[in-house]
Amino acid sequence: MLHELSGNHFLLSADRTIYWEEENVLILSDLHLGKSGHFRKHGIGIPQDVFKEDLQRLFAAIQLHKPGSVIIVGDMFHSHA
């Protein structure tokens, strides 16, 4: 869904990404890299595919928009370490 704000155009996607057309920037959040390892370390079973799905979401958005820059606005890693 395309939104305009102050003369800038932002494409909001269901995969939790925003593409800022004028700046050729991809903005995303909630990658949670290391999530599956963090849960398994604490005895909570989680499929390794969760990690793959998160990276596939990132790679698909990069392939689609071909941004000059990527901005991750939060929750890049899952644990404090």
Short mmCIF file of C-alpha atoms in Angstrom, two decimals:
data_model
loop_
_atom_site.label_atom_id
_atom_site.label_comp_id
_atom_site.label_asym_id
_atom_site.label_seq_id
_atom_site.Cartn_x
_atom_site.Cartn_y
_atom_site.Cartn_z
CA MET A 1 0.00 0.00 0.00
CA LEU A 2 1.54 3.32 -1.10
CA HIS A 3 1.36 6.27 1.30
CA GLU A 4 2.43 9.86 0.75
CA LEU A 5 3.78 12.01 3.56
CA SER A 6 5.26 15.48 3.01
CA GLY A 7 5.92 14.74 -0.64
CA ASN A 8 7.63 11.41 0.09
CA HIS A 9 6.22 8.05 -0.97
CA PHE A 10 6.35 5.03 1.31
CA LEU A 11 5.35 1.54 0.22
CA LEU A 12 4.11 -0.37 3.29
CA SER A 13 4.21 -4.13 3.00
CA ALA A 14 2.59 -6.95 4.96
CA ASP A 15 6.07 -8.41 5.54
CA ARG A 16 6.79 -5.54 7.99
CA THR A 17 8.90 -3.51 5.58
CA ILE A 18 8.65 0.04 4.30
CA TYR A 19 10.23 1.13 1.06
CA TRP A 20 10.96 4.88 0.86
CA GLU A 21 10.94 5.61 -2.86
CA GLU A 22 12.62 9.01 -2.94
CA GLU A 23 15.60 7.86 -0.87
CA ASN A 24 15.75 4.28 -2.26
CA VAL A 25 15.78 2.98 1.31
CA LEU A 26 14.29 -0.20 2.74
CA ILE A 27 13.16 0.16 6.38
CA LEU A 28 12.37 -2.90 8.45
CA SER A 29 12.10 -4.19 11.98
CA ASP A 30 11.74 -7.36 14.00
CA LEU A 31 14.37 -9.55 12.37
CA HIS A 32 15.14 -11.16 15.75
CA LEU A 33 18.32 -12.82 14.50
CA GLY A 34 19.34 -15.63 16.84
CA LYS A 35 15.79 -16.22 18.04
CA SER A 36 15.77 -19.98 17.52
CA GLY A 37 19.15 -20.47 19.24
CA HIS A 38 18.09 -18.30 22.17
CA PHE A 39 14.91 -20.30 22.73
CA ARG A 40 16.64 -23.67 22.34
CA LYS A 41 19.34 -22.63 24.83
CA HIS A 42 16.57 -22.05 27.35
CA GLY A 43 14.94 -25.42 26.68
CA ILE A 44 12.17 -24.16 24.42
CA GLY A 45 11.91 -26.07 21.16
CA ILE A 46 11.61 -23.86 18.09
CA PRO A 47 12.21 -24.93 14.49
CA GLN A 48 15.38 -23.72 12.79
CA ASP A 49 13.15 -22.73 9.86
CA VAL A 50 12.05 -19.67 11.83
CA PHE A 51 15.53 -18.19 11.30
CA LYS A 52 15.41 -19.03 7.60
CA GLU A 53 11.99 -17.39 7.22
CA ASP A 54 13.26 -14.16 8.78
CA LEU A 55 16.27 -14.03 6.45
CA GLN A 56 14.11 -14.93 3.44
CA ARG A 57 11.85 -11.99 4.29
CA LEU A 58 14.88 -9.68 4.30
CA PHE A 59 16.35 -11.08 1.07
CA ALA A 60 13.00 -11.01 -0.75
CA ALA A 61 12.46 -7.35 0.16
CA ILE A 62 15.99 -6.47 -1.01
CA GLN A 63 15.50 -8.31 -4.30
CA LEU A 64 12.14 -6.64 -4.87
CA HIS A 65 13.13 -3.04 -4.15
CA LYS A 66 16.90 -3.10 -4.79
CA PRO A 67 17.52 -0.42 -2.16
CA GLY A 68 20.69 1.62 -1.90
CA SER A 69 20.45 1.32 1.91
CA VAL A 70 18.69 -0.79 4.51
CA ILE A 71 17.65 0.66 7.86
CA ILE A 72 16.75 -1.72 10.67
CA VAL A 73 14.74 0.24 13.21
CA GLY A 74 14.54 -2.29 16.01
CA ASP A 75 14.73 -5.83 17.27
CA MET A 76 17.56 -6.90 15.00
CA PHE A 77 18.76 -9.51 17.52
CA HIS A 78 16.64 -11.52 19.88
CA SER A 79 18.84 -11.72 22.97
CA HIS A 80 20.66 -9.02 24.90
CA ALA A 81 24.04 -10.55 24.01
#
